[in-house]
Every structure is written in structure tokens, then in C-alpha cells.
Amino acid sequence: MEPSGRSGRVSPPARRVLAEFVGSMLLVAVVVGSGIMAQTLSPQDVGLQLLENAIATVFGLGVLIVVLGPVSGAHFNPVVSLADWWQGRRTGAGLTARDLAAYLPAQVGGAVAGAVLANAMFAQPAISWAATRRSAGHLWLGELVATAGLVLVVFGLARSGRTAVAPAAVAGYIGAAYWFTSSTSFANPAVTVGRAFSDSFAGIAPASVPAFIAAQLLGGAIGLLLVAGLFGRPTAGIAQEAVMAHPAGPSSRPAPRSEERIADR
């Protein structure tokens, strides 16, 4: 992988936003589409359905990070983008407020488009509101843990200068979190919204979405606290040592570098 931040090339803001939209769309298409396929191929075995869904998501996420990371940082996740912006306030690295305002709607819009695309590929109604209710304290705790762990992985790799392994590490963590969390690790507000648009294996009832997102945001904050406790507070020098960075556009701060380049599902 070529670290675009060190190559001197920059991606225009519109290109970075497009990458976040396309990446989020394809990520949700992978999650929802593989869930529908799993239900079709293994209708009597929920465990096998989850395994099939998890495997597809792990490979899909890893590939998307590798391909789109040099363009936008491959966040695909509002929690990751918010954390990147928060971390960069003092260092001058990471997303600016203007970048953030463009990334978030692109991620959510892309996620919804991905669910609609997956529904269409399997001859289902373009929009079919999910009926699967996921409203329970243990599920919210699962989302908190999954998201905190994701932020720790993403920013921990950046602080230690190992973002070259981020595609495998982040995808691997999400694959594990599918199984060790009670919620099956949504860990992404945009993806959570998108999955509400498909009444399929990966779906979540719209009424369950707000609590999931609240748990994810809290988990993201806890993840940042863990990063600070384990790796110290960010400095400009540390930020500039990131191996993979989202390229800075003309509207960003001078020569910024993100501390990470990844997202989740």
C-alpha cells in the first residue's frame, strides 16, 4: 500500500466525499447482500448464516480499506470520522470541521444506497423496513464494546506507526466481534441506519436504531479514552508518523495527516 499522505498527492474534497459514499454503499451492500444470500443457502441454520455473513464482511471491508484508503482514509463510519476530527483539533491533523460535515452525510447516504442496492440484487423491494427488533440492554452493551474496541484498534495502530496492517487488523477485529458481542457488532451509525432499510438477516428495526447509535457514540468516546491511556495524547509529530493517512484536500489544514484510515461495517 502506498501512503498517500507521504507521496505528496492530495485528493480533491469532492473525490474524498465520493470515496466515502461509494465505500459506505459497497460495505452495506456486502453486509446486507451476504445476509440475504446466507438465508437463502442455509435457511435452517442461523449459526451458519452468521458465519457466512461474517466471512463476506471481513473480506469486503478489508478490500474496501485497501482500495479507498488512499483517497479518503476509508472511514465509512461516523464514529471513526468524529474521533479523527476530535483527535486532530490540537495537532492540526485529521479531519477539519468542514471535512466532517461532508463525510457524515456521505457515509449515511451511501449506507442507505447500499441497502437499497442489495435489496434490488436479490429481487426484494428497494426499501423494506426491517422488522428485527434489537432493543435490550445486553445488545447496547455489545455495541458499546464493539465500537470501543474498533476505535482502539484504529487509533492504536496509528499511534504505534503500524497502519500498514490496518486493513487486515480492522477487518479481523470486526470478524471476531461478529461472534464475541451479543449485538453481532454493528459498530457504525451509518451502517446501522442503512440496515434498517432491509427486512433481511442483517436488518434492524427503525425503532431500535437510536439506542444502537447512542451506544456506538459512547463506545467511541470510551475507545478514545483507552487510546489516550495506552498510547498517550496525540501530538503533531505522532500524527505525522501515520503510515496510511486520508489525503488532505485544498480546504483542509496545511499538510494534515489523519491518525487512521479505517472504518467498520
XYZ file of C-alpha atoms in Angstrom:
265
model
C 0.000 0.000 0.000
C 1.246 3.452 -0.876
C 0.903 6.012 1.936
C -0.787 8.796 0.028
C -0.082 11.332 2.761
C 3.664 10.920 2.252
C 3.529 10.830 -1.521
C 2.618 14.495 -1.669
C -0.539 13.850 -3.666
C -3.835 15.205 -2.465
C -7.368 14.192 -3.306
C -9.865 16.971 -4.013
C -12.636 17.266 -1.395
C -15.291 16.043 -3.838
C -13.253 12.933 -4.586
C -12.807 12.137 -0.906
C -16.515 12.556 -0.228
C -17.334 10.349 -3.217
C -14.981 7.678 -1.875
C -16.767 7.748 1.484
C -20.149 7.459 -0.238
C -19.079 4.610 -2.511
C -17.214 2.790 0.258
C -20.151 3.004 2.656
C -22.532 1.890 -0.085
C -20.460 -1.150 -1.018
C -19.857 -2.045 2.620
C -23.573 -2.156 3.385
C -24.250 -3.962 0.112
C -21.788 -6.627 1.278
C -23.325 -6.880 4.751
C -26.956 -6.930 3.632
C -26.428 -8.878 0.421
C -24.409 -11.642 2.066
C -27.054 -11.851 4.790
C -29.789 -12.395 2.211
C -27.671 -14.968 0.407
C -26.944 -16.753 3.681
C -30.650 -17.002 4.469
C -31.237 -18.437 1.002
C -28.445 -21.012 1.126
C -28.741 -22.035 4.794
C -32.368 -21.414 5.783
C -32.343 -23.789 8.741
C -29.026 -22.875 10.371
C -28.731 -19.408 11.905
C -25.191 -20.072 13.092
C -24.076 -20.895 9.571
C -25.877 -17.807 8.288
C -23.907 -15.649 10.712
C -20.644 -17.314 9.686
C -21.333 -16.715 6.001
C -22.304 -13.108 6.684
C -19.194 -12.529 8.803
C -16.785 -14.019 6.261
C -18.152 -11.878 3.433
C -17.982 -8.754 5.595
C -14.388 -9.393 6.667
C -13.150 -9.787 3.101
C -15.280 -6.965 1.746
C -14.204 -4.498 4.419
C -10.531 -5.329 4.045
C -10.612 -4.827 0.283
C -12.508 -1.534 0.553
C -9.965 -0.179 3.028
C -7.077 -1.086 0.724
C -8.700 0.392 -2.385
C -10.239 3.584 -0.986
C -7.906 4.330 1.910
C -5.502 6.349 -0.264
C -8.402 8.519 -1.440
C -10.402 9.356 1.685
C -8.902 7.394 4.558
C -11.640 4.762 4.197
C -13.571 5.750 7.293
C -17.059 4.634 6.155
C -18.079 5.222 9.763
C -19.255 8.414 11.513
C -17.700 7.307 14.809
C -14.291 6.971 13.173
C -14.649 10.334 11.445
C -15.784 12.053 14.641
C -12.882 10.512 16.541
C -10.445 11.587 13.826
C -11.744 15.159 13.974
C -11.656 15.206 17.788
C -8.100 13.895 17.920
C -6.904 16.381 15.326
C -8.219 19.541 16.987
C -4.936 20.128 18.844
C -2.480 18.656 16.377
C -3.730 20.181 13.133
C -4.007 16.647 11.719
C -7.103 14.688 10.850
C -10.430 15.923 9.551
C -11.410 19.561 9.752
C -14.942 20.521 10.796
C -15.665 21.199 7.140
C -14.402 17.758 6.154
C -16.506 16.183 8.888
C -19.644 17.980 7.730
C -19.125 16.474 4.272
C -18.099 12.971 5.374
C -21.050 12.237 7.681
C -23.911 12.667 5.196
C -21.895 10.865 2.517
C -21.472 7.877 4.827
C -25.136 7.738 5.841
C -26.370 8.314 2.294
C -24.015 5.664 0.965
C -25.166 3.172 3.591
C -28.816 3.658 2.649
C -27.946 3.323 -1.038
C -26.077 0.104 -0.274
C -29.100 -1.443 1.422
C -31.336 -0.460 -1.492
C -28.790 -1.921 -3.924
C -28.599 -5.214 -2.033
C -32.386 -5.471 -1.907
C -32.582 -4.896 -5.658
C -29.902 -7.503 -6.421
C -31.984 -10.143 -4.654
C -35.308 -9.107 -6.202
C -36.660 -7.662 -2.979
C -38.491 -4.343 -2.613
C -35.995 -1.495 -2.871
C -36.993 -0.348 0.612
C -38.324 -2.918 3.054
C -38.229 -1.657 6.628
C -36.572 -4.206 8.882
C -38.760 -5.888 11.478
C -35.980 -7.337 13.637
C -36.117 -5.567 16.985
C -32.779 -5.241 18.731
C -33.743 -3.378 21.887
C -32.185 -4.748 25.050
C -29.513 -3.652 27.474
C -27.163 -6.521 26.693
C -27.283 -5.639 22.980
C -26.483 -1.994 23.707
C -23.558 -3.143 25.840
C -22.398 -5.296 22.936
C -22.424 -2.257 20.651
C -20.540 -0.171 23.190
C -17.836 -2.830 23.498
C -17.622 -3.426 19.744
C -17.246 0.267 18.927
C -14.791 0.992 21.725
C -12.644 -1.880 20.506
C -12.796 -0.666 16.923
C -11.622 2.824 17.868
C -8.846 1.324 19.987
C -7.650 -0.807 17.074
C -7.801 2.012 14.521
C -6.083 4.699 16.581
C -3.790 2.308 18.423
C -2.323 1.196 15.098
C -1.858 4.808 14.055
C -0.145 5.802 17.314
C 2.265 2.892 17.034
C 3.029 3.526 13.358
C 1.508 0.263 12.148
C -1.362 1.434 9.963
C 0.091 -0.601 7.090
C -1.598 -3.617 8.689
C -4.877 -1.779 9.256
C -6.904 -3.498 6.510
C -6.230 -6.937 7.957
C -6.379 -5.842 11.599
C -9.619 -3.890 11.357
C -11.373 -6.476 9.210
C -10.146 -9.216 11.531
C -11.425 -7.380 14.594
C -14.853 -6.923 13.020
C -14.952 -10.610 12.106
C -14.198 -11.550 15.699
C -16.692 -9.033 17.073
C -19.434 -10.625 14.971
C -19.080 -13.579 17.308
C -17.992 -12.291 20.703
C -20.547 -9.470 21.012
C -24.227 -10.066 21.659
C -25.196 -7.489 19.028
C -23.029 -9.034 16.272
C -21.037 -5.794 16.122
C -22.725 -3.130 14.029
C -20.221 -0.597 15.485
C -21.146 2.007 12.874
C -24.023 4.532 12.951
C -24.181 4.848 9.154
C -24.339 1.098 8.644
C -26.938 0.845 11.401
C -29.170 3.329 9.580
C -28.641 1.554 6.266
C -29.528 -1.858 7.673
C -32.908 -0.526 8.781
C -33.842 -0.323 5.083
C -33.710 -4.097 4.547
C -36.013 -6.609 6.216
C -33.474 -9.385 5.995
C -30.911 -11.247 8.088
C -28.820 -8.122 8.707
C -31.771 -5.817 9.326
C -32.572 -3.761 12.403
C -35.982 -2.268 13.131
C -36.004 1.527 12.774
C -37.211 1.874 16.372
C -34.043 0.105 17.563
C -31.666 2.372 15.648
C -31.420 5.396 18.026
C -30.327 3.344 21.044
C -27.764 1.457 18.960
C -26.287 4.705 17.689
C -26.165 6.157 21.204
C -24.280 3.074 22.413
C -21.875 3.342 19.485
C -21.124 7.003 20.176
C -20.496 6.240 23.837
C -18.301 3.325 22.834
C -16.320 5.597 20.530
C -15.674 8.023 23.384
C -14.546 5.182 25.642
C -12.297 3.921 22.871
C -10.575 7.306 22.658
C -10.041 7.270 26.416
C -8.436 3.842 26.115
C -6.184 5.080 23.312
C -5.092 8.049 25.430
C -4.459 5.809 28.433
C -2.459 3.244 26.486
C -0.637 5.407 23.946
C -0.724 8.919 25.404
C -2.318 12.031 23.979
C -1.816 12.796 20.290
C 0.834 15.226 19.149
C 1.510 16.692 15.745
C 4.625 14.556 15.492
C 2.753 11.369 16.234
C 0.005 12.271 13.788
C 2.528 12.794 11.010
C 4.016 9.366 11.561
C 0.840 7.607 10.444
C 1.711 5.174 7.668
C -1.632 5.460 5.914
C -3.473 8.750 6.004
C -6.506 10.253 4.365
C -5.171 12.732 1.828
C -5.633 16.386 2.596
C -7.656 18.440 0.190
C -7.308 22.132 -0.591
C -9.900 23.033 2.034
C -8.102 21.249 4.870
C -5.482 22.497 7.305
C -1.923 22.779 5.975
C -0.448 19.343 5.343
C -2.751 17.435 7.707
C -2.485 13.735 8.253
C -5.140 11.549 9.771
C -4.169 9.200 12.541
C -6.115 6.471 10.849
C -7.777 5.412 7.705
C -10.322 2.822 8.509
C -13.841 2.119 9.268
C -16.114 -0.778 10.172
C -19.061 -2.257 8.982
